[in-house]
PDB file of N, CA and C in Angstrom:
ATOM      1  N   ASP A 289      -6.210 -13.625   2.811  1.00 85.00           N
ATOM      2  CA  ASP A 289      -6.680 -12.584   3.693  1.00 85.00           C
ATOM      3  C   ASP A 289      -7.696 -11.702   2.976  1.00 85.00           C
ATOM      4  N   SER A 290      -8.629 -11.203   3.735  1.00 86.00           N
ATOM      5  CA  SER A 290      -9.638 -10.313   3.167  1.00 86.00           C
ATOM      6  C   SER A 290     -10.091  -9.316   4.224  1.00 86.00           C
ATOM      7  N   ILE A 291     -10.713  -8.241   3.744  1.00 86.00           N
ATOM      8  CA  ILE A 291     -11.304  -7.228   4.619  1.00 86.00           C
ATOM      9  C   ILE A 291     -12.630  -6.811   4.004  1.00 86.00           C
ATOM     10  N   THR A 292     -13.466  -6.200   4.796  1.00 90.00           N
ATOM     11  CA  THR A 292     -14.732  -5.676   4.290  1.00 90.00           C
ATOM     12  C   THR A 292     -14.717  -4.159   4.444  1.00 90.00           C
ATOM     13  N   VAL A 293     -14.994  -3.473   3.336  1.00 85.00           N
ATOM     14  CA  VAL A 293     -15.032  -2.013   3.326  1.00 85.00           C
ATOM     15  C   VAL A 293     -16.371  -1.602   2.735  1.00 85.00           C
ATOM     16  N   GLU A 294     -17.194  -0.915   3.533  1.00 88.00           N
ATOM     17  CA  GLU A 294     -18.506  -0.461   3.094  1.00 88.00           C
ATOM     18  C   GLU A 294     -19.293  -1.576   2.401  1.00 88.00           C
ATOM     19  N   ASN A 295     -19.388  -2.713   3.046  1.00 91.00           N
ATOM     20  CA  ASN A 295     -20.110  -3.897   2.573  1.00 91.00           C
ATOM     21  C   ASN A 295     -19.520  -4.534   1.326  1.00 91.00           C
ATOM     22  N   HIS A 296     -18.276  -4.209   0.972  1.00 92.00           N
ATOM     23  CA  HIS A 296     -17.571  -4.846  -0.143  1.00 92.00           C
ATOM     24  C   HIS A 296     -16.461  -5.721   0.427  1.00 92.00           C
ATOM     25  N   LYS A 297     -16.479  -7.014   0.061  1.00 94.00           N
ATOM     26  CA  LYS A 297     -15.407  -7.896   0.479  1.00 94.00           C
ATOM     27  C   LYS A 297     -14.235  -7.706  -0.476  1.00 94.00           C
ATOM     28  N   LEU A 298     -13.081  -7.364   0.082  1.00 95.00           N
ATOM     29  CA  LEU A 298     -11.875  -7.164  -0.718  1.00 95.00           C
ATOM     30  C   LEU A 298     -10.838  -8.201  -0.302  1.00 95.00           C
ATOM     31  N   ILE A 299     -10.111  -8.715  -1.286  1.00 95.00           N
ATOM     32  CA  ILE A 299      -9.088  -9.714  -1.004  1.00 95.00           C
ATOM     33  C   ILE A 299      -7.703  -9.107  -1.206  1.00 95.00           C
ATOM     34  N   LEU A 300      -6.750  -9.664  -0.491  1.00 95.00           N
ATOM     35  CA  LEU A 300      -5.377  -9.182  -0.592  1.00 95.00           C
ATOM     36  C   LEU A 300      -4.841  -9.477  -1.989  1.00 95.00           C
ATOM     37  N   ASN A 301      -4.516  -8.427  -2.715  1.00 94.00           N
ATOM     38  CA  ASN A 301      -3.992  -8.575  -4.063  1.00 94.00           C
ATOM     39  C   ASN A 301      -2.467  -8.695  -4.052  1.00 94.00           C
ATOM     40  N   GLY A 302      -1.832  -8.060  -3.100  1.00 93.00           N
ATOM     41  CA  GLY A 302      -0.382  -8.116  -2.992  1.00 93.00           C
ATOM     42  C   GLY A 302       0.110  -7.222  -1.871  1.00 93.00           C
ATOM     43  N   ALA A 303       1.355  -7.452  -1.485  1.00 93.00           N
ATOM     44  CA  ALA A 303       1.963  -6.663  -0.416  1.00 93.00           C
ATOM     45  C   ALA A 303       3.452  -6.541  -0.685  1.00 93.00           C
ATOM     46  N   GLY A 304       4.051  -5.539  -0.102  1.00 90.00           N
ATOM     47  CA  GLY A 304       5.483  -5.349  -0.259  1.00 90.00           C
ATOM     48  C   GLY A 304       6.017  -4.473   0.848  1.00 90.00           C
ATOM     49  N   LYS A 305       7.330  -4.488   0.970  1.00 85.00           N
ATOM     50  CA  LYS A 305       7.941  -3.667   2.006  1.00 85.00           C
ATOM     51  C   LYS A 305       8.864  -2.636   1.383  1.00 85.00           C
ATOM     52  N   ARG A 306       8.993  -1.526   2.067  1.00 80.00           N
ATOM     53  CA  ARG A 306       9.855  -0.433   1.627  1.00 80.00           C
ATOM     54  C   ARG A 306      11.056  -0.417   2.553  1.00 80.00           C
ATOM     55  N   MET A 307      12.235  -0.577   1.954  1.00 80.00           N
ATOM     56  CA  MET A 307      13.467  -0.558   2.733  1.00 80.00           C
ATOM     57  C   MET A 307      14.301   0.645   2.342  1.00 80.00           C
ATOM     58  N   LYS A 308      14.992   1.179   3.315  1.00 75.00           N
ATOM     59  CA  LYS A 308      15.903   2.288   3.070  1.00 75.00           C
ATOM     60  C   LYS A 308      17.065   2.139   4.051  1.00 75.00           C
ATOM     61  N   PHE A 309      18.261   2.130   3.525  1.00 79.00           N
ATOM     62  CA  PHE A 309      19.468   2.005   4.355  1.00 79.00           C
ATOM     63  C   PHE A 309      19.392   0.797   5.283  1.00 79.00           C
ATOM     64  N   PHE A 310      18.997  -0.340   4.750  1.00 79.00           N
ATOM     65  CA  PHE A 310      18.935  -1.614   5.471  1.00 79.00           C
ATOM     66  C   PHE A 310      17.837  -1.689   6.529  1.00 79.00           C
ATOM     67  N   PHE A 311      16.945  -0.710   6.581  1.00 77.00           N
ATOM     68  CA  PHE A 311      15.829  -0.731   7.519  1.00 77.00           C
ATOM     69  C   PHE A 311      14.526  -0.922   6.754  1.00 77.00           C
ATOM     70  N   THR A 312      13.644  -1.759   7.279  1.00 79.00           N
ATOM     71  CA  THR A 312      12.293  -1.837   6.734  1.00 79.00           C
ATOM     72  C   THR A 312      11.515  -0.672   7.325  1.00 79.00           C
ATOM     73  N   ILE A 313      11.022   0.201   6.458  1.00 75.00           N
ATOM     74  CA  ILE A 313      10.329   1.407   6.898  1.00 75.00           C
ATOM     75  C   ILE A 313       8.835   1.128   7.079  1.00 75.00           C
ATOM     76  N   TYR A 314       8.227   0.510   6.065  1.00 79.00           N
ATOM     77  CA  TYR A 314       6.808   0.170   6.164  1.00 79.00           C
ATOM     78  C   TYR A 314       6.481  -0.993   5.255  1.00 79.00           C
ATOM     79  N   ILE A 315       5.330  -1.575   5.508  1.00 87.00           N
ATOM     80  CA  ILE A 315       4.789  -2.636   4.659  1.00 87.00           C
ATOM     81  C   ILE A 315       3.463  -2.106   4.117  1.00 87.00           C
ATOM     82  N   GLY A 316       3.261  -2.245   2.816  1.00 89.00           N
ATOM     83  CA  GLY A 316       2.023  -1.810   2.186  1.00 89.00           C
ATOM     84  C   GLY A 316       1.271  -3.003   1.628  1.00 89.00           C
ATOM     85  N   ALA A 317      -0.041  -2.949   1.681  1.00 94.00           N
ATOM     86  CA  ALA A 317      -0.878  -4.032   1.161  1.00 94.00           C
ATOM     87  C   ALA A 317      -2.019  -3.430   0.346  1.00 94.00           C
ATOM     88  N   LEU A 318      -2.325  -4.075  -0.779  1.00 95.00           N
ATOM     89  CA  LEU A 318      -3.410  -3.633  -1.657  1.00 95.00           C
ATOM     90  C   LEU A 318      -4.521  -4.666  -1.648  1.00 95.00           C
ATOM     91  N   TYR A 319      -5.735  -4.193  -1.353  1.00 96.00           N
ATOM     92  CA  TYR A 319      -6.927  -5.049  -1.341  1.00 96.00           C
ATOM     93  C   TYR A 319      -7.863  -4.627  -2.463  1.00 96.00           C
ATOM     94  N   LEU A 320      -8.357  -5.620  -3.219  1.00 96.00           N
ATOM     95  CA  LEU A 320      -9.254  -5.396  -4.358  1.00 96.00           C
ATOM     96  C   LEU A 320     -10.386  -6.422  -4.331  1.00 96.00           C
ATOM     97  N   PRO A 321     -11.442  -6.202  -5.127  1.00 94.00           N
ATOM     98  CA  PRO A 321     -12.525  -7.192  -5.186  1.00 94.00           C
ATOM     99  C   PRO A 321     -12.062  -8.544  -5.736  1.00 94.00           C
ATOM    100  N   GLU A 322     -11.100  -8.525  -6.642  1.00 93.00           N
ATOM    101  CA  GLU A 322     -10.528  -9.773  -7.170  1.00 93.00           C
ATOM    102  C   GLU A 322      -9.077  -9.516  -7.552  1.00 93.00           C
ATOM    103  N   LYS A 323      -8.265 -10.570  -7.517  1.00 94.00           N
ATOM    104  CA  LYS A 323      -6.842 -10.416  -7.816  1.00 94.00           C
ATOM    105  C   LYS A 323      -6.625 -10.037  -9.276  1.00 94.00           C
ATOM    106  N   THR A 324      -5.664  -9.146  -9.491  1.00 92.00           N
ATOM    107  CA  THR A 324      -5.272  -8.763 -10.838  1.00 92.00           C
ATOM    108  C   THR A 324      -3.848  -8.233 -10.806  1.00 92.00           C
ATOM    109  N   SER A 325      -3.158  -8.356 -11.924  1.00 93.00           N
ATOM    110  CA  SER A 325      -1.826  -7.770 -12.035  1.00 93.00           C
ATOM    111  C   SER A 325      -1.828  -6.629 -13.048  1.00 93.00           C
ATOM    112  N   ASN A 326      -3.007  -6.259 -13.520  1.00 92.00           N
ATOM    113  CA  ASN A 326      -3.129  -5.201 -14.514  1.00 92.00           C
ATOM    114  C   ASN A 326      -3.184  -3.836 -13.808  1.00 92.00           C
ATOM    115  N   ALA A 327      -2.028  -3.160 -13.757  1.00 92.00           N
ATOM    116  CA  ALA A 327      -1.930  -1.890 -13.029  1.00 92.00           C
ATOM    117  C   ALA A 327      -2.887  -0.841 -13.581  1.00 92.00           C
ATOM    118  N   LYS A 328      -3.065  -0.818 -14.889  1.00 93.00           N
ATOM    119  CA  LYS A 328      -3.961   0.172 -15.499  1.00 93.00           C
ATOM    120  C   LYS A 328      -5.391  -0.016 -14.990  1.00 93.00           C
ATOM    121  N   ASP A 329      -5.854  -1.253 -14.943  1.00 91.00           N
ATOM    122  CA  ASP A 329      -7.194  -1.533 -14.424  1.00 91.00           C
ATOM    123  C   ASP A 329      -7.314  -1.122 -12.955  1.00 91.00           C
ATOM    124  N   ILE A 330      -6.291  -1.436 -12.169  1.00 92.00           N
ATOM    125  CA  ILE A 330      -6.322  -1.105 -10.749  1.00 92.00           C
ATOM    126  C   ILE A 330      -6.462   0.402 -10.566  1.00 92.00           C
ATOM    127  N   ILE A 331      -5.731   1.162 -11.337  1.00 91.00           N
ATOM    128  CA  ILE A 331      -5.742   2.617 -11.201  1.00 91.00           C
ATOM    129  C   ILE A 331      -7.010   3.230 -11.775  1.00 91.00           C
ATOM    130  N   GLU A 332      -7.423   2.772 -12.960  1.00 92.00           N
ATOM    131  CA  GLU A 332      -8.494   3.448 -13.697  1.00 92.00           C
ATOM    132  C   GLU A 332      -9.901   2.942 -13.420  1.00 92.00           C
ATOM    133  N   LYS A 333     -10.057   1.662 -13.085  1.00 92.00           N
ATOM    134  CA  LYS A 333     -11.403   1.115 -12.883  1.00 92.00           C
ATOM    135  C   LYS A 333     -12.059   1.684 -11.640  1.00 92.00           C
ATOM    136  N   ASP A 334     -13.355   1.952 -11.779  1.00 91.00           N
ATOM    137  CA  ASP A 334     -14.147   2.405 -10.641  1.00 91.00           C
ATOM    138  C   ASP A 334     -14.568   1.166  -9.859  1.00 91.00           C
ATOM    139  N   MET A 335     -13.791   0.825  -8.848  1.00 93.00           N
ATOM    140  CA  MET A 335     -14.067  -0.348  -8.028  1.00 93.00           C
ATOM    141  C   MET A 335     -13.562  -0.061  -6.619  1.00 93.00           C
ATOM    142  N   PRO A 336     -14.127  -0.745  -5.634  1.00 93.00           N
ATOM    143  CA  PRO A 336     -13.625  -0.558  -4.277  1.00 93.00           C
ATOM    144  C   PRO A 336     -12.179  -1.037  -4.191  1.00 93.00           C
ATOM    145  N   LYS A 337     -11.357  -0.304  -3.489  1.00 93.00           N
ATOM    146  CA  LYS A 337      -9.970  -0.700  -3.265  1.00 93.00           C
ATOM    147  C   LYS A 337      -9.478  -0.067  -1.977  1.00 93.00           C
ATOM    148  N   ARG A 338      -8.484  -0.698  -1.402  1.00 92.00           N
ATOM    149  CA  ARG A 338      -7.932  -0.164  -0.159  1.00 92.00           C
ATOM    150  C   ARG A 338      -6.443  -0.451  -0.115  1.00 92.00           C
ATOM    151  N   ILE A 339      -5.680   0.556   0.293  1.00 89.00           N
ATOM    152  CA  ILE A 339      -4.248   0.398   0.527  1.00 89.00           C
ATOM    153  C   ILE A 339      -4.034   0.582   2.026  1.00 89.00           C
ATOM    154  N   LEU A 340      -3.396  -0.386   2.646  1.00 87.00           N
ATOM    155  CA  LEU A 340      -3.055  -0.278   4.068  1.00 87.00           C
ATOM    156  C   LEU A 340      -1.542  -0.166   4.195  1.00 87.00           C
ATOM    157  N   MET A 341      -1.104   0.763   4.999  1.00 83.00           N
ATOM    158  CA  MET A 341       0.315   0.976   5.231  1.00 83.00           C
ATOM    159  C   MET A 341       0.592   0.719   6.711  1.00 83.00           C
ATOM    160  N   HIS A 342       1.522  -0.172   6.987  1.00 82.00           N
ATOM    161  CA  HIS A 342       1.897  -0.492   8.363  1.00 82.00           C
ATOM    162  C   HIS A 342       3.313   0.031   8.585  1.00 82.00           C
ATOM    163  N   LEU A 343       3.438   1.107   9.360  1.00 80.00           N
ATOM    164  CA  LEU A 343       4.735   1.706   9.637  1.00 80.00           C
ATOM    165  C   LEU A 343       5.480   0.858  10.659  1.00 80.00           C
ATOM    166  N   ILE A 344       6.743   0.602  10.368  1.00 78.00           N
ATOM    167  CA  ILE A 344       7.521  -0.295  11.221  1.00 78.00           C
ATOM    168  C   ILE A 344       8.646   0.429  11.946  1.00 78.00           C
ATOM    169  N   CYS A 345       9.360   1.275  11.265  1.00 69.00           N
ATOM    170  CA  CYS A 345      10.564   1.899  11.805  1.00 69.00           C
ATOM    171  C   CYS A 345      10.213   3.158  12.592  1.00 69.00           C
ATOM    172  N   SER A 346      10.429   3.126  13.899  1.00 71.00           N
ATOM    173  CA  SER A 346      10.098   4.279  14.737  1.00 71.00           C
ATOM    174  C   SER A 346      11.190   5.347  14.719  1.00 71.00           C
ATOM    175  N   LYS A 347      12.335   5.049  14.120  1.00 72.00           N
ATOM    176  CA  LYS A 347      13.450   6.004  14.100  1.00 72.00           C
ATOM    177  C   LYS A 347      13.393   6.956  12.907  1.00 72.00           C
ATOM    178  N   VAL A 348      12.360   6.818  12.106  1.00 70.00           N
ATOM    179  CA  VAL A 348      12.218   7.659  10.921  1.00 70.00           C
ATOM    180  C   VAL A 348      11.287   8.818  11.241  1.00 70.00           C
ATOM    181  N   LYS A 349      11.673  10.010  10.823  1.00 76.00           N
ATOM    182  CA  LYS A 349      10.863  11.203  11.064  1.00 76.00           C
ATOM    183  C   LYS A 349       9.617  11.182  10.183  1.00 76.00           C
ATOM    184  N   PRO A 350       8.503  11.771  10.647  1.00 74.00           N
ATOM    185  CA  PRO A 350       7.280  11.809   9.836  1.00 74.00           C
ATOM    186  C   PRO A 350       7.509  12.420   8.446  1.00 74.00           C
ATOM    187  N   SER A 351       8.339  13.438   8.351  1.00 80.00           N
ATOM    188  CA  SER A 351       8.598  14.052   7.039  1.00 80.00           C
ATOM    189  C   SER A 351       9.294  13.079   6.100  1.00 80.00           C
ATOM    190  N   GLN A 352      10.141  12.212   6.643  1.00 76.00           N
ATOM    191  CA  GLN A 352      10.817  11.215   5.814  1.00 76.00           C
ATOM    192  C   GLN A 352       9.817  10.171   5.313  1.00 76.00           C
ATOM    193  N   ILE A 353       8.863   9.814   6.150  1.00 74.00           N
ATOM    194  CA  ILE A 353       7.828   8.857   5.741  1.00 74.00           C
ATOM    195  C   ILE A 353       6.991   9.464   4.623  1.00 74.00           C
ATOM    196  N   THR A 354       6.607  10.728   4.792  1.00 77.00           N
ATOM    197  CA  THR A 354       5.822  11.411   3.764  1.00 77.00           C
ATOM    198  C   THR A 354       6.577  11.426   2.442  1.00 77.00           C
ATOM    199  N   ASP A 355       7.853  11.744   2.472  1.00 79.00           N
ATOM    200  CA  ASP A 355       8.671  11.754   1.254  1.00 79.00           C
ATOM    201  C   ASP A 355       8.738  10.366   0.621  1.00 79.00           C
ATOM    202  N   ALA A 356       8.884   9.335   1.438  1.00 73.00           N
ATOM    203  CA  ALA A 356       8.947   7.970   0.920  1.00 73.00           C
ATOM    204  C   ALA A 356       7.626   7.580   0.264  1.00 73.00           C
ATOM    205  N   PHE A 357       6.489   7.937   0.890  1.00 74.00           N
ATOM    206  CA  PHE A 357       5.185   7.650   0.290  1.00 74.00           C
ATOM    207  C   PHE A 357       5.059   8.325  -1.068  1.00 74.00           C
ATOM    208  N   LYS A 358       5.441   9.598  -1.137  1.00 81.00           N
ATOM    209  CA  LYS A 358       5.354  10.321  -2.410  1.00 81.00           C
ATOM    210  C   LYS A 358       6.199   9.642  -3.480  1.00 81.00           C
ATOM    211  N   ASP A 359       7.424   9.274  -3.130  1.00 79.00           N
ATOM    212  CA  ASP A 359       8.301   8.601  -4.091  1.00 79.00           C
ATOM    213  C   ASP A 359       7.692   7.287  -4.570  1.00 79.00           C
ATOM    214  N   ASP A 360       7.174   6.497  -3.641  1.00 74.00           N
ATOM    215  CA  ASP A 360       6.622   5.193  -3.994  1.00 74.00           C
ATOM    216  C   ASP A 360       5.374   5.288  -4.847  1.00 74.00           C
ATOM    217  N   PHE A 361       4.499   6.237  -4.540  1.00 74.00           N
ATOM    218  CA  PHE A 361       3.281   6.359  -5.332  1.00 74.00           C
ATOM    219  C   PHE A 361       3.544   6.946  -6.713  1.00 74.00           C
ATOM    220  N   GLU A 362       4.584   7.738  -6.852  1.00 77.00           N
ATOM    221  CA  GLU A 362       4.943   8.263  -8.184  1.00 77.00           C
ATOM    222  C   GLU A 362       5.455   7.122  -9.036  1.00 77.00           C
TER     223      GLU A 362
END
């Protein structure tokens, strides 16, 4: 899978789901110019990147989603 962002073709580097209390809350996907598993490069390199979050669970309050995002990104 790939997407184009500001004339940059980005490929799916990886995806994962966030579960809490047996519910899938959201699925996140990271798109980069090329696949890599080097987290330091992903964070520090000046390159186009995109994170897409697909919210799944409608029974979760927006504040709970915000808290989950903060926890996951930390």
